[in-house]
Coordinates of C-alpha atoms (C1' of nucleotides) in Angstrom, one line a residue:
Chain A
X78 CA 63.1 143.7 207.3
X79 CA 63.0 143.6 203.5
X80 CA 66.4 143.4 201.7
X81 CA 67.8 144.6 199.0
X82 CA 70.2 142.9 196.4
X83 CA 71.9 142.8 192.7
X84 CA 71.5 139.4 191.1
X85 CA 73.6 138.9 188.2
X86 CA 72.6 136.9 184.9
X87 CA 74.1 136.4 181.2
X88 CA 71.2 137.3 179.5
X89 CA 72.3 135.1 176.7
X90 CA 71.8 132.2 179.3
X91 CA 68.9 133.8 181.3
X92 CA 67.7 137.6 181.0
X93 CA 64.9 140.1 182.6
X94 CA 62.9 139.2 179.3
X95 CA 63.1 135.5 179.8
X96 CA 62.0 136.0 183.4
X97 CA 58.9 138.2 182.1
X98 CA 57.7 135.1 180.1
X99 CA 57.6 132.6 182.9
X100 CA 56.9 135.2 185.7
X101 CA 58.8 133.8 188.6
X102 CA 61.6 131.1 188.7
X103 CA 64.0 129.2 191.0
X104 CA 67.5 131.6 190.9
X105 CA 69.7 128.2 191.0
X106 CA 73.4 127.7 189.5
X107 CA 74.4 129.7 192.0
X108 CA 78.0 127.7 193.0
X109 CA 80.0 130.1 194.9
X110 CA 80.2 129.9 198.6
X111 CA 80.0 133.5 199.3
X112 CA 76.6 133.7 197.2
X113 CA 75.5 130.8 198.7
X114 CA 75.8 131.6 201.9
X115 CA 73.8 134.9 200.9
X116 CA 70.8 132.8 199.9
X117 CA 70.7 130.5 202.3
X118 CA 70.6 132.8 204.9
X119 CA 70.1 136.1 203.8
X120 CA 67.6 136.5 201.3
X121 CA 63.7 136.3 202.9
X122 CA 60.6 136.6 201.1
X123 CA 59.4 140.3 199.7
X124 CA 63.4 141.0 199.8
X125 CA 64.1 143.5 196.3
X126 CA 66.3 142.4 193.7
X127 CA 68.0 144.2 190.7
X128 CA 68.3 142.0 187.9
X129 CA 72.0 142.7 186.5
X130 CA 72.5 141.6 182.8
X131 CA 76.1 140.5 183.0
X132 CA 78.5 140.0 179.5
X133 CA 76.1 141.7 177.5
X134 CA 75.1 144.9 175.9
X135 CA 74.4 147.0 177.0
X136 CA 75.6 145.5 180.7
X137 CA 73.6 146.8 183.3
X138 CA 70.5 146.9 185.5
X139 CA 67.4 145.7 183.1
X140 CA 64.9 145.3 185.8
X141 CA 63.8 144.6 189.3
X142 CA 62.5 141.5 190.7
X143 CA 60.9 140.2 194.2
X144 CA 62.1 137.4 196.5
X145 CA 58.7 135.6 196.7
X146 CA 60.6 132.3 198.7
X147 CA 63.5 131.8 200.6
X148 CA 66.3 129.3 200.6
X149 CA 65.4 125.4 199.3
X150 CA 68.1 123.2 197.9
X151 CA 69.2 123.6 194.3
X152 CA 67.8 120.7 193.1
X153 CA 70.1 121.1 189.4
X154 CA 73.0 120.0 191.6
X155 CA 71.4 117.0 191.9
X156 CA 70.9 116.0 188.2
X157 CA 73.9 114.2 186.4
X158 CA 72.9 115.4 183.0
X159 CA 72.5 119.3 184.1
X160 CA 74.9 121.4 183.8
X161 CA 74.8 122.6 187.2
X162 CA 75.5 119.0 188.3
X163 CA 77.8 118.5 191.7
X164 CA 78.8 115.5 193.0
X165 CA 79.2 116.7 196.3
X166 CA 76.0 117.9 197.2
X167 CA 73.2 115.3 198.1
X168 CA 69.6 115.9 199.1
X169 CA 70.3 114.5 202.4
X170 CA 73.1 117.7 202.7
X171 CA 72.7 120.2 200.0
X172 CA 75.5 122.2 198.7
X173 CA 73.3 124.2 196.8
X174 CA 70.4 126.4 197.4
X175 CA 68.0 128.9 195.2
X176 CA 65.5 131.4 196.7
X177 CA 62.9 132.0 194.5
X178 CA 61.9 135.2 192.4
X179 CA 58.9 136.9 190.7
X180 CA 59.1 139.3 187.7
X181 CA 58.2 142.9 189.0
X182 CA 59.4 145.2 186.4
X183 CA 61.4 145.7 183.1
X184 CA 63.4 149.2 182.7
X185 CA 62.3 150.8 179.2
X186 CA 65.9 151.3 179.1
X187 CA 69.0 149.0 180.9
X188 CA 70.5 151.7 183.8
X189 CA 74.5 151.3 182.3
X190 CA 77.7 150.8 184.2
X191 CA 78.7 154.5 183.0
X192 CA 75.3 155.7 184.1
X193 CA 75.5 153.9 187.6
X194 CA 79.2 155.3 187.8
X195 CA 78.2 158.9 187.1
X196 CA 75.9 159.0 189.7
X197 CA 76.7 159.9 193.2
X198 CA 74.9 156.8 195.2
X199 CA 75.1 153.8 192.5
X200 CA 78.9 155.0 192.3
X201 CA 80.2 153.1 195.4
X202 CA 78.5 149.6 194.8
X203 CA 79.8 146.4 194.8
X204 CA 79.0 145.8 191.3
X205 CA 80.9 148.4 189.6
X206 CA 84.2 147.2 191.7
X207 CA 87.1 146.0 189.0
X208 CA 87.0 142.5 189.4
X209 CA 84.0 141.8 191.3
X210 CA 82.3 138.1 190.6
X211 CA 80.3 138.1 193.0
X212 CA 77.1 136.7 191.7
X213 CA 74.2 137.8 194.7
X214 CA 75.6 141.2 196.0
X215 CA 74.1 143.2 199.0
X216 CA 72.6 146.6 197.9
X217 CA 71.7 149.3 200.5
X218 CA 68.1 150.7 200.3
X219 CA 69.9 154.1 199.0
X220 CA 71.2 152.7 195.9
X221 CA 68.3 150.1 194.9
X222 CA 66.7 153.6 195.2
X223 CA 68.8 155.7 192.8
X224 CA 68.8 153.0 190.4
X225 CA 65.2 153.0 190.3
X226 CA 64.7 156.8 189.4
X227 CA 67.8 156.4 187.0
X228 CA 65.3 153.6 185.2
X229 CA 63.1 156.7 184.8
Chain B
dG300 C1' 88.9 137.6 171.6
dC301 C1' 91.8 139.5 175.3
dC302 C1' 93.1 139.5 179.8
dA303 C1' 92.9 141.0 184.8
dA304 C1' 90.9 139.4 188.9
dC305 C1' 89.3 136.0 191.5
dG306 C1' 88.1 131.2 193.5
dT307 C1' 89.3 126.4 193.7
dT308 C1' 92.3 122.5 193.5
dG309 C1' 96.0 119.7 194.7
dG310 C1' 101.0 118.7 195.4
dC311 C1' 104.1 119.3 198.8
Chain C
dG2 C1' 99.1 125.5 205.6
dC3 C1' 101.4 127.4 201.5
dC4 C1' 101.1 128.6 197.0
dA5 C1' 101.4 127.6 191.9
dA6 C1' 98.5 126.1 188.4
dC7 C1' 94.3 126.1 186.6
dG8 C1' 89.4 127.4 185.4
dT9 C1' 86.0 130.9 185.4
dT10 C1' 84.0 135.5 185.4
dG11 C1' 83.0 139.5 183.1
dG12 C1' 84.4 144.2 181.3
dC13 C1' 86.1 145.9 177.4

DNA sequence: GCCAACGTTGGC
DNA sequence: GCCAACGTTGGC
């Protein structure tokens, strides 16, 4: 059953552009529980993703992306000197874990908060929730639909 | 830069 | 187990 989800990224750290370039990449920093636990178990091969810029302008949906592997361990929680580093995961028992994702498409224009907000479908998701952090959100097939034709 | 919302930590 | 303090996220 393919999925369908919102992955968030600063695209001053890491945007739709950047993902372009090297085609498909391990999603890792990823040190929430909640979003964890989505990846690990949630998130299968040839699953959907919209590729959120986050703290940026305009903030919004830049592009879509596909799962092209499931859960393996985040291997930058292993590395003292990354950023990502944490102690308490070890590859024997990892913490930490990244699907991986390939470039699909990038949006000629970013789909904006105010333009997910005024439509009738993209108005109810998680994303647009005051105070959601959530990093890897479920979207229904509905929405990663409307978003799509609001790309157009 | 501000600050509200949230998750985590740690003292008790 | 409670909860205050703290750090982080992310829209504005």
């Amino acid at each position: 059953m393919t999925r369908y989800w919102l992955f968030k990224s600063e695209p001053s750290v890491f945007s739709i552009d950047d993902l372009a370039t090297v085609r498909s990449t391990s999603w890792d920093g990823v040190r929430n529980y909640q979003a964890r636990n989505m990846l690990r178990d949630d998130v299968k091969p040839g699953d959907r993703v919209l590729f959120y810029h986050s703290n940026a302008d305009p903030t919004g949906v830049a592009g879509v992306a596909r799962v092209v592997k499931g859960a393996h361990p985040d291997t930058t929680a292993f590395d003292p000197k990354h950023d990502h580093f944490d102690p308490k995961s070890r590859a024997s028992e990892p913490t930490w874990y990244v699907v991986d994702v390939r470039h699909e498409k990038t949006f000629s224009r970013v789909v904006t908060r105010d333009a997910l907000a005024a439509d009738p479908v993209c108005a109810k998701m998680m994303v647009l929730k005051k105070g959601s952090r959530l990093s890897i959100q479920p979207v229904t097939e509905a929405e990663y639909d409307a978003v799509l034709r609001l790309a157009k």
